[in-house]
Tab-separated table of C-alpha atoms in Angstrom:
chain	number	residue	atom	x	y	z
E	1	UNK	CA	118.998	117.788	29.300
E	2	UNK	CA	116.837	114.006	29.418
E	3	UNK	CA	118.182	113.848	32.109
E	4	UNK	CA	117.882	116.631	34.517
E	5	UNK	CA	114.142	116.493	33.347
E	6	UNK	CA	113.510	113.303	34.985
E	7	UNK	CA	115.274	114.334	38.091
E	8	UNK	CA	111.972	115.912	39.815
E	9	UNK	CA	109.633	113.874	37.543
E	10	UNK	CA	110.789	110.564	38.793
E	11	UNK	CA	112.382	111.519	41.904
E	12	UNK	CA	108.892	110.067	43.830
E	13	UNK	CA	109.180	106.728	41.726
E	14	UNK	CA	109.750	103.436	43.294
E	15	UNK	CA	110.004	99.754	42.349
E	16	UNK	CA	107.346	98.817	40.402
E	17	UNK	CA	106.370	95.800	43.040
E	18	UNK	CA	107.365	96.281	46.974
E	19	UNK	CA	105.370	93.696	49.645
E	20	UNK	CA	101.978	92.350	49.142
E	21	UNK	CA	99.921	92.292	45.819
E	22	UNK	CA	97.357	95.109	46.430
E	23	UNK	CA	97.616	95.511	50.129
E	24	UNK	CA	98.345	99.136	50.071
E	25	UNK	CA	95.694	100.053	47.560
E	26	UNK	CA	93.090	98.607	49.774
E	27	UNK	CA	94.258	100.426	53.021
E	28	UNK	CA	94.543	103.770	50.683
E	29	UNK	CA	90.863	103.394	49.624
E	30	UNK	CA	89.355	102.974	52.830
E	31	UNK	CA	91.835	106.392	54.190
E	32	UNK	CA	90.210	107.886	51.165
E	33	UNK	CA	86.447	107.092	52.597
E	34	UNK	CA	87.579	108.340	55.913
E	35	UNK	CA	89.075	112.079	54.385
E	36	UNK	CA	86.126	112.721	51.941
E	37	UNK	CA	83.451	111.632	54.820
E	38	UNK	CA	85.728	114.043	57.895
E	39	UNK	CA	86.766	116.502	55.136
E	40	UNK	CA	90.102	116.059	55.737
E	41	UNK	CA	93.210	116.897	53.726
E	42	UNK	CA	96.186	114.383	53.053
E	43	UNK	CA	98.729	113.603	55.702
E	44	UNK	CA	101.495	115.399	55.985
E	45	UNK	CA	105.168	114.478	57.496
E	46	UNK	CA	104.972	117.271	59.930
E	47	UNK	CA	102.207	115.485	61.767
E	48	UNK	CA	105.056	113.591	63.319
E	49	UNK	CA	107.103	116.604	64.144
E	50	UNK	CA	109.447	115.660	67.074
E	51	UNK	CA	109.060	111.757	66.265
E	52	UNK	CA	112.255	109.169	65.674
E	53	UNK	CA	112.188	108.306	62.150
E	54	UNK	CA	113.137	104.491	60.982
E	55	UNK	CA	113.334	104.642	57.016
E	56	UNK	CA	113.718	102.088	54.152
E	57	UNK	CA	117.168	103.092	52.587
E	58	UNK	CA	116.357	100.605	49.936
E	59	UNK	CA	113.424	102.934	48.994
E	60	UNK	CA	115.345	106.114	49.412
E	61	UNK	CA	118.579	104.530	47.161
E	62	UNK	CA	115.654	103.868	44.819
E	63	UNK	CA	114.359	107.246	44.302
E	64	UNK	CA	117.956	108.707	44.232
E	65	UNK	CA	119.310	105.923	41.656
E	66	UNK	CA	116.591	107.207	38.669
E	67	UNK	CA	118.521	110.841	38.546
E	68	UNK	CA	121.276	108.887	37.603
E	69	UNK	CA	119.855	105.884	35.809
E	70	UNK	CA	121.912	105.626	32.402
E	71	UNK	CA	125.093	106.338	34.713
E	72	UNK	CA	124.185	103.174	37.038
E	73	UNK	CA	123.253	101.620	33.754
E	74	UNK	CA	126.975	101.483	32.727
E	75	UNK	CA	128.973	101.804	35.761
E	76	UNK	CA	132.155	99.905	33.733
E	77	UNK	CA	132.578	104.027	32.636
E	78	UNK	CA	134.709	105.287	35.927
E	79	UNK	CA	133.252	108.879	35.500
E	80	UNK	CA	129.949	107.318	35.030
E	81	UNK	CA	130.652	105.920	39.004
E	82	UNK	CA	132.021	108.595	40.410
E	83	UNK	CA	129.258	110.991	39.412
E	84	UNK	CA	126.431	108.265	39.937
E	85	UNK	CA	127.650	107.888	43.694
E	86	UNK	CA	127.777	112.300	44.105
E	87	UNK	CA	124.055	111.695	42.938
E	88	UNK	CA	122.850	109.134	45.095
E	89	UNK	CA	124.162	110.237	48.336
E	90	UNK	CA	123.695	113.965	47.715
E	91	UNK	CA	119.925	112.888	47.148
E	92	UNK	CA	119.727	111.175	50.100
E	93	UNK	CA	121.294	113.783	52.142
E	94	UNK	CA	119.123	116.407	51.114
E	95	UNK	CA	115.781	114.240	51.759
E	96	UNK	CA	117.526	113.899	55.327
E	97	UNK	CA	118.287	117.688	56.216
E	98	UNK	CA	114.322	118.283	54.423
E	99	UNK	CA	112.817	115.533	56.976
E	100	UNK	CA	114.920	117.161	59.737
E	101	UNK	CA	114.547	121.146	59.198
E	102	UNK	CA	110.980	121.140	57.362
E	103	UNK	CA	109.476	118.075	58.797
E	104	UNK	CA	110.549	118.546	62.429
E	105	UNK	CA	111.807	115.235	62.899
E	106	UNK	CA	113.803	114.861	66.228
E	107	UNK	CA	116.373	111.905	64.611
E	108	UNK	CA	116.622	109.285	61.382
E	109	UNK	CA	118.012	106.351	61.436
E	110	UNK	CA	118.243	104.534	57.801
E	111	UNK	CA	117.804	100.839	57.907
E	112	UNK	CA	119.557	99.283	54.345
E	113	UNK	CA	119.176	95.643	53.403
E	114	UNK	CA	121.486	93.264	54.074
E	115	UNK	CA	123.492	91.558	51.033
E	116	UNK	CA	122.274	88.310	52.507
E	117	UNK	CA	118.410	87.509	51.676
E	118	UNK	CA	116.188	84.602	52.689
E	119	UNK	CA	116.735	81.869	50.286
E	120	UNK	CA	112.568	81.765	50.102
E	121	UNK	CA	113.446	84.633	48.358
E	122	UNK	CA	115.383	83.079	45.711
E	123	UNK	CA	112.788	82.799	42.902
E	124	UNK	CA	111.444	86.157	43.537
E	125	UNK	CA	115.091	87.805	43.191
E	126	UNK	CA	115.819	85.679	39.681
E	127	UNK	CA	112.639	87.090	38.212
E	128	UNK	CA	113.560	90.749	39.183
E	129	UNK	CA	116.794	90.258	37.759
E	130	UNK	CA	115.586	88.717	34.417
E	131	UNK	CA	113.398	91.871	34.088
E	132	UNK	CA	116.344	93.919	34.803
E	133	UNK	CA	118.520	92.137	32.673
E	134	UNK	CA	116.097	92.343	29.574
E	135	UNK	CA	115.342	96.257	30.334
E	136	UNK	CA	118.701	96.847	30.116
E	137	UNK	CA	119.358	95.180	27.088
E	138	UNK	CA	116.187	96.919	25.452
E	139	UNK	CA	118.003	100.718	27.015
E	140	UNK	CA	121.529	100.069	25.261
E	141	UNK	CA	119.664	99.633	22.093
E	142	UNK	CA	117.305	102.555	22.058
E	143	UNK	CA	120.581	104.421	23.213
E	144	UNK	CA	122.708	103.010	20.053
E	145	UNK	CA	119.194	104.484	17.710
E	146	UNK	CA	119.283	107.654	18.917
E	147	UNK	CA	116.567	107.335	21.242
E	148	UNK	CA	117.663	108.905	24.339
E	149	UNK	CA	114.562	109.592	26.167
E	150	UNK	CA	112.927	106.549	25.612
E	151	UNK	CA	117.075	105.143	26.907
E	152	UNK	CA	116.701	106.571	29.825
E	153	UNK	CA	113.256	105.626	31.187
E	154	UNK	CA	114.457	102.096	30.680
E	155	UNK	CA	117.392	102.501	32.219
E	156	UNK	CA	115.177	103.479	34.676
E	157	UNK	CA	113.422	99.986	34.925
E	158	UNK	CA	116.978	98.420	35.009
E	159	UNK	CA	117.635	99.875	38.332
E	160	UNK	CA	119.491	97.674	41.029
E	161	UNK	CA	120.382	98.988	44.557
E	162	UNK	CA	123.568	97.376	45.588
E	163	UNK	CA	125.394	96.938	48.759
E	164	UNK	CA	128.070	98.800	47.561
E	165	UNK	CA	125.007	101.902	46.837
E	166	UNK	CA	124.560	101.360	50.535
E	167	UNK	CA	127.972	101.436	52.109
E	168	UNK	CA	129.134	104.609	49.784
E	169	UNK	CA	125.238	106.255	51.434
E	170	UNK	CA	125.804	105.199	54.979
E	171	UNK	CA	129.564	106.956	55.084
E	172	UNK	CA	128.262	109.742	52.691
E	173	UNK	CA	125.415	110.431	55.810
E	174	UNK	CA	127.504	109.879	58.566
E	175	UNK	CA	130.278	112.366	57.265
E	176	UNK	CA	127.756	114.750	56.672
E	177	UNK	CA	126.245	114.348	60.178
E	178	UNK	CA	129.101	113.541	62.238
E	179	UNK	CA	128.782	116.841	64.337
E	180	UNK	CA	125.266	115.805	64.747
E	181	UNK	CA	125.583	112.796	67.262
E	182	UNK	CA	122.818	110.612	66.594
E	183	UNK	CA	120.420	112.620	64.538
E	184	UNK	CA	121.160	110.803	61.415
E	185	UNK	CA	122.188	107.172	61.421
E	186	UNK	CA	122.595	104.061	59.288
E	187	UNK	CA	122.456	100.676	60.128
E	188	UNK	CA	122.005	97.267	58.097
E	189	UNK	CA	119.799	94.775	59.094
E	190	UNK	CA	120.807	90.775	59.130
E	191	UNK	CA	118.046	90.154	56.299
E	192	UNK	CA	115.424	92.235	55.073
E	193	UNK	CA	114.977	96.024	56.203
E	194	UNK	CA	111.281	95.764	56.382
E	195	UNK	CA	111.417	93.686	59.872
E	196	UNK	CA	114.361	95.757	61.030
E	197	UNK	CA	112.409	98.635	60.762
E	198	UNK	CA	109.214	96.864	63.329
E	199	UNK	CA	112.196	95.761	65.055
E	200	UNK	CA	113.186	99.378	66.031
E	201	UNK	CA	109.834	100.525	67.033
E	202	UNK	CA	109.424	97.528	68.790
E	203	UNK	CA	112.717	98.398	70.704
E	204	UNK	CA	111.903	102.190	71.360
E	205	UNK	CA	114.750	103.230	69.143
E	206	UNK	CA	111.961	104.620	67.040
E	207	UNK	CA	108.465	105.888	66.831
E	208	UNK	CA	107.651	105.616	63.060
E	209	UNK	CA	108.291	104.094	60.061
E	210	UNK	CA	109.086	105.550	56.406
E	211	UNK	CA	108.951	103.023	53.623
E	212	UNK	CA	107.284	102.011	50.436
E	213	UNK	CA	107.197	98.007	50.647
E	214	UNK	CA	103.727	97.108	51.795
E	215	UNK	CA	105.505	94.211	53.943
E	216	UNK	CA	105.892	96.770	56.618
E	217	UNK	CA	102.131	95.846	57.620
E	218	UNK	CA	102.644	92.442	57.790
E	219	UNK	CA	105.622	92.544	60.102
E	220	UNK	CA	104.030	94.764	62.495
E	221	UNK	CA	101.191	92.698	62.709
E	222	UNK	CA	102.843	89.526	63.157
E	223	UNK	CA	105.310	90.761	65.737
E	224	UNK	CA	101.845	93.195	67.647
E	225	UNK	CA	103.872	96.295	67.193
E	226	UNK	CA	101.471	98.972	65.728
E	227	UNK	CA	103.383	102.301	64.819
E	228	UNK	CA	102.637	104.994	62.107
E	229	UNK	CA	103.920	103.886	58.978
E	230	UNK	CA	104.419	106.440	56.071
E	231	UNK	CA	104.036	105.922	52.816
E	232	UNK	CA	104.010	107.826	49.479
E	233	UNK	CA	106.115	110.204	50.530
E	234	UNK	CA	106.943	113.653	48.588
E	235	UNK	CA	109.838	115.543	49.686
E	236	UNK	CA	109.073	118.702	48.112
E	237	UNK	CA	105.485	119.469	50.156
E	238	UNK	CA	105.540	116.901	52.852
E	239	UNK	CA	102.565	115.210	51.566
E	240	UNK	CA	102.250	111.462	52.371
E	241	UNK	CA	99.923	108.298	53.257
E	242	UNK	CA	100.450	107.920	57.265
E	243	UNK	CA	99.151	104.128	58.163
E	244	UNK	CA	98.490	102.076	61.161
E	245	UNK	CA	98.032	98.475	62.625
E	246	UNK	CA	96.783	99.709	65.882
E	247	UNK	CA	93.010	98.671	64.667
E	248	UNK	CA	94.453	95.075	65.239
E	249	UNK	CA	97.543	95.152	67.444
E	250	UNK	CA	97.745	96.597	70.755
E	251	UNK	CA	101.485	96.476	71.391
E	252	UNK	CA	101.361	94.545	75.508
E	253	UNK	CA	101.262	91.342	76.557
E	254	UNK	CA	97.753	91.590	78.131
E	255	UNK	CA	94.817	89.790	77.233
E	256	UNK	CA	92.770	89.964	74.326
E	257	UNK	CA	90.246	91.879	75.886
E	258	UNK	CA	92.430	94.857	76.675
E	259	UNK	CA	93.082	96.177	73.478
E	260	UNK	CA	89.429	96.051	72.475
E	261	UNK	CA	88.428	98.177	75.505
E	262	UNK	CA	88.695	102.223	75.641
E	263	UNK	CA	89.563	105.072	73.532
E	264	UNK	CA	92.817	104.291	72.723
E	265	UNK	CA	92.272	100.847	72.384
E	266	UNK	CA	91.822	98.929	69.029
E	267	UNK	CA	88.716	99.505	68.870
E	268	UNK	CA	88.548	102.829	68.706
E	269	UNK	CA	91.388	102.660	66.561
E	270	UNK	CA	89.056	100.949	64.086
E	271	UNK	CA	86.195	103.139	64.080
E	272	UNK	CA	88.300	105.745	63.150
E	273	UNK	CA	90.181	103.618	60.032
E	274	UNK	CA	86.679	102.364	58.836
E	275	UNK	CA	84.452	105.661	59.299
E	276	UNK	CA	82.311	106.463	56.515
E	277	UNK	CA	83.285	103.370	54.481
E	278	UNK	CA	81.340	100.353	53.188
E	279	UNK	CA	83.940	99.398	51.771
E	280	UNK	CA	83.862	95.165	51.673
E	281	UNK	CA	87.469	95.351	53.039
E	282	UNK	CA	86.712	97.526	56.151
E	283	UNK	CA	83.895	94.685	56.611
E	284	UNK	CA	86.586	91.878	56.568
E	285	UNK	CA	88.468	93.955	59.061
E	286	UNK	CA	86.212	94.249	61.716
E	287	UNK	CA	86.091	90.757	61.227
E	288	UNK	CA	89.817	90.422	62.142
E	289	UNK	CA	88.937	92.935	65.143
E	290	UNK	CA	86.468	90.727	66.339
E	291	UNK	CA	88.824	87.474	66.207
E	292	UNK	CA	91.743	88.969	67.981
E	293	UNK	CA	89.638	90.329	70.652
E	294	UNK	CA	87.756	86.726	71.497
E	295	UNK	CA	91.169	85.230	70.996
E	296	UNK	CA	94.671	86.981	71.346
E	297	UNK	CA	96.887	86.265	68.423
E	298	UNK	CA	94.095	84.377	65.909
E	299	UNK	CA	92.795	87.848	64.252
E	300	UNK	CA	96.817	88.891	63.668
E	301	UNK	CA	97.315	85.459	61.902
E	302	UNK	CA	94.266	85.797	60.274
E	303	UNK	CA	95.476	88.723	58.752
E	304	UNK	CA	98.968	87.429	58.110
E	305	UNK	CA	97.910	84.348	56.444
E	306	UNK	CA	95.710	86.824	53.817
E	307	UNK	CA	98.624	88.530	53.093
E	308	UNK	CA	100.357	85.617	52.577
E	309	UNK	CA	97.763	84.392	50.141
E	310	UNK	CA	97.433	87.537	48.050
E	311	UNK	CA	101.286	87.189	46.823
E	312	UNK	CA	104.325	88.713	48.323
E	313	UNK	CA	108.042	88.171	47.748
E	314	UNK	CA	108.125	84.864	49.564
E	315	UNK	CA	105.469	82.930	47.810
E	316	UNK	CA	103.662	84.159	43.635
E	317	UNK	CA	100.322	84.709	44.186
E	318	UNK	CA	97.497	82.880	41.644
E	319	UNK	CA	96.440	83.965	38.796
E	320	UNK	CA	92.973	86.054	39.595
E	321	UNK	CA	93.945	85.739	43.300
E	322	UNK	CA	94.562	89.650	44.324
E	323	UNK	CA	94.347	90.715	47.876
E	324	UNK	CA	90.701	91.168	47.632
E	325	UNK	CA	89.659	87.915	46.862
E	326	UNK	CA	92.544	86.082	49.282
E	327	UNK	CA	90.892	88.518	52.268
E	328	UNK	CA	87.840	86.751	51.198
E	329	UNK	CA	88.822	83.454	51.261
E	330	UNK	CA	89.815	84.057	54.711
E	331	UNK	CA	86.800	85.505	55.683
E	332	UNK	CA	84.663	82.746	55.197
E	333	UNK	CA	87.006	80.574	56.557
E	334	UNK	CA	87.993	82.202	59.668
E	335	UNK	CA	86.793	79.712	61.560
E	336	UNK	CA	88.733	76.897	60.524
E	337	UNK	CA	91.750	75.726	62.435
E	338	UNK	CA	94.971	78.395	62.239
E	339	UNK	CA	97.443	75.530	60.786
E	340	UNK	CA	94.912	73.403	58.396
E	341	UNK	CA	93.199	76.851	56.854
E	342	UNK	CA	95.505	77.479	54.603
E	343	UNK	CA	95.479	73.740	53.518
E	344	UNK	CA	91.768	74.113	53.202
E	345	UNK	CA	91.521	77.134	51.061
E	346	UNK	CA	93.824	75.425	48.776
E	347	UNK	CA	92.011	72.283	48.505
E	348	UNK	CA	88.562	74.729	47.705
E	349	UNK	CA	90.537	76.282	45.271
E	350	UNK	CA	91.693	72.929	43.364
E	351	UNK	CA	88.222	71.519	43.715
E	352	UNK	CA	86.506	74.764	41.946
E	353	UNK	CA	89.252	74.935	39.358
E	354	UNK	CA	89.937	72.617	36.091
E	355	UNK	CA	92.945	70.756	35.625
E	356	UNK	CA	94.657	70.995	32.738
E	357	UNK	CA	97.258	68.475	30.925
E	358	UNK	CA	99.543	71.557	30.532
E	359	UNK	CA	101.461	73.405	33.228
E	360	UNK	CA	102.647	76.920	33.400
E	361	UNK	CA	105.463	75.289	35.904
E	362	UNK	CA	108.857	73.590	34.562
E	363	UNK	CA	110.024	71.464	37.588
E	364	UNK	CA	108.053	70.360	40.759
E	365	UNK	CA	109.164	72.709	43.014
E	366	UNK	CA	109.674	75.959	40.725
E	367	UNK	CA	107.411	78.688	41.813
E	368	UNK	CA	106.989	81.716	39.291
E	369	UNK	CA	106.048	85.048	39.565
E	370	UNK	CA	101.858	84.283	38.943
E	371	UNK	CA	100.629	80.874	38.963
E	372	UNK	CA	97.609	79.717	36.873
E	373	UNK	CA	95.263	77.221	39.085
E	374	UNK	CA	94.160	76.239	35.557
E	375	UNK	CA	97.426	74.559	34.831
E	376	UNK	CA	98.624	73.232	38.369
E	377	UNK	CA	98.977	69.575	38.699
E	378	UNK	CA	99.027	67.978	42.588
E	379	UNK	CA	102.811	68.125	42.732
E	380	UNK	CA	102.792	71.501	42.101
E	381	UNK	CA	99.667	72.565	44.192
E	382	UNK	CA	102.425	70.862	46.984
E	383	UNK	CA	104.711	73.349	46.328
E	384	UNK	CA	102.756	75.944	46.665
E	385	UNK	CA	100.868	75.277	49.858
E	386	UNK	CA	104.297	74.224	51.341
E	387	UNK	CA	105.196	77.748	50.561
E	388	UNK	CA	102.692	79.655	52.189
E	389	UNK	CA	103.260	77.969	55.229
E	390	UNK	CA	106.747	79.108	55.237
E	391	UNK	CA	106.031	82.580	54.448
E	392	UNK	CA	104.043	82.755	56.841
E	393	UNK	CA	106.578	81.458	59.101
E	394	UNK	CA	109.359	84.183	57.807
E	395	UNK	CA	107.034	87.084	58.894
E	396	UNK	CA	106.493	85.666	62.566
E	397	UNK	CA	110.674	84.590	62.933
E	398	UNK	CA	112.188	86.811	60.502
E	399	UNK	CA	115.508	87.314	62.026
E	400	UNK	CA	116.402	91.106	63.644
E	401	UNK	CA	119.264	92.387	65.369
E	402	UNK	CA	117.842	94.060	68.480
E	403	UNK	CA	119.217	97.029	70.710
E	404	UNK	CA	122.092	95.199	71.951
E	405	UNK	CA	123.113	93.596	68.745
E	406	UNK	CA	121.761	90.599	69.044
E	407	UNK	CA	120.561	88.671	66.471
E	408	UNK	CA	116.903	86.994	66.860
E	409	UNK	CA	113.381	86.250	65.757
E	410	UNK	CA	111.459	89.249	65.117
């Protein structure tokens, strides 16, 4: 009974942390301005009726795996598999045949992660882990007392999708759709999904994007493909957040100028992401605009390197450091040379912080989950600035297998 009462409750619920610290909530607050000023309702799936579909199977896996938490929870019980993996895939399934029949998608095709993940990743990963480790723990005992509700919610937090979840849902879908050639497909990407999934826009095998991992932006950005990009999806009414980077990338190889020029350029683009907002962030955007349009490529890093600096999966972000005050810090130094601004932003951050004796860091090149500028000694600060660099650098060259199955920098 717990159990099938969670299954529509939680059936929308995600990982509790997917791409960049506070990226999405910023986007979704300046959409919000633009619907209460137009009087417009929320977007809807149909609006890209007829559309390819790339989607995060990660994030779909997700979703499925809390109908079936406690049974993932102990998979060492062989009927606790076996049903788990009817759940999963059935779940999946049906969000496919809803996209399909009552969204009026033309085809799907479900990118899944690849077992193999950036090492940058590494610290990232072990911290997930721990968390998972401990929820679980926490879930066997509230089981053992009796407490099965409370069980199964943290069950719920000890979710992991594995490739094995993956494999068993990309032969699950492509039985199902087998008589449907090329409606429905599956693929895994070399690394991450989230570049895959520019990587098939950027390829016309695709003409939007389904995920929940913030990241998404990023990759578009860095590699100028701008595509719808849906988010917050609920199967049972359609109802969804619908993004785009086309404010800021223009998808050619012209010059900067072009995609600042006309209605369907960037700028337009723009106008219609800001309207009726005063938002600070739609301020620093424009800003961005502006950059890209005087110089190709600077407003793109400019955004990139923000990102970067407001914490993602790559790299912690610092304590009191949210994506607010990282677009900030960017902001007033947009100016400043694209490979020492980083450096610099650092350095103002060092100078207008207090060192302490203490560190919240055990080794010199550990980098946890939140860092505490309070607390960082030079070797450390080192680290760290080495590590936004190469985050950055894994959102420009993230590796991608392309249309021919080639493997290469996004």
């Amino acid at each position: 009974p717990v159990r099938n009462s969670h299954l529509t409750s939680t059936s929308q619920q995600t990982p509790n942390t997917m791409g960049i610290n506070g990226l999405l909530q910023c986007f979704t607050s300046l959409q919000k301005d633009h619907n209460n000023h137009n009087h417009h309702s929320k977007d809807n799936i149909t609006s890209l009726a007829g559309k390819r579909l790339a989607i995060d199977g990660s994030v779909l896996l997700y979703r499925a795996a809390y109908s079936c938490a406690d049974l993932l929870g102990e998979p060492h019980v062989t009927q606790n598999a076996r049903t788990a993996k009817i759940r999963y895939t059935n779940y999946v399934i049906k969000i496919c045949h809803n996209l399909l029949q009552h969204g009026g998608l033309r085809s799907l095709l479900i990118v899944f992660d690849s077992p193999h993940r950036l090492p940058l990743k590494d610290n990232e990963s072990a911290e997930r882990e721990r968390k998972r480790s401990a929820a679980l723990r926490e879930a066997r005992d509230m089981k053992r007392r009796g407490m099965h509700e409370e069980a199964y919610k943290k069950y719920g937090s000890a979710i992991k999708v594995t490739h094995e979840m993956a494999m068993n849902t990309a032969r699950a879908v492509g039985k199902k759709f087998a008589k449907r050639c090329a409606v429905v497909e599956c693929m895994f990407a070399p690394f991450e999904a989230d570049a895959q999934l520019v990587c098939a826009v950027r390829d016309g095998l695709v003409d939007a994007v389904m995920t929940e991992d913030s990241d998404v932006l990023v990759y578009s950005v860095a590699a100028n493909v701008p595509c719808p990009i849906v988010y917050k999806f609920k199967h049972d009414d359609g109802s969804c957040v619908i993004l785009n980077t086309n404010w800021l990338c223009d998808g050619n190889g012209g010059d900067g100028e072009e995609g600042c020029s006309g209605s369907g350029g960037t700028t337009a683009a723009l106008a219609e992401l800001c309207r009726g907002s005063n938002h600070v962030f739609a301020s620093q955007l424009r800003m961005l605009h502006t950059r890209e349009c005087r110089e190709r490529g600077s407003g793109r890093r400019l955004f990139v390197q923000a990102c970067v600096l407001s914490g993602c999966d790559f790299v912690p972000h610092l304590s009191g450091f949210g994506t607010k005050k990282a677009f900030k810090l960017i902001y007033q130094n947009a100016s400043r040379s694209s490979e020492r601004r980083l450096h610099q932003i650092c350095k103002s951050i060092r100078a207008s912080t207090s060192s302490s004796s203490s560190s919240s860091i055990s080794n010199d090149k550990d980098v946890t989950a939140v860092l505490n500028p309070k607390h960082m000694k030079e070797e450390h600060w080192n680290a760290y600035e080495e590590n936004l660099y190469k985050a950055e650098a894994a959102f420009y060259y993230h590796h991608v297998r392309d249309a021919r199955g080639k493997i290469e920098p996004l």
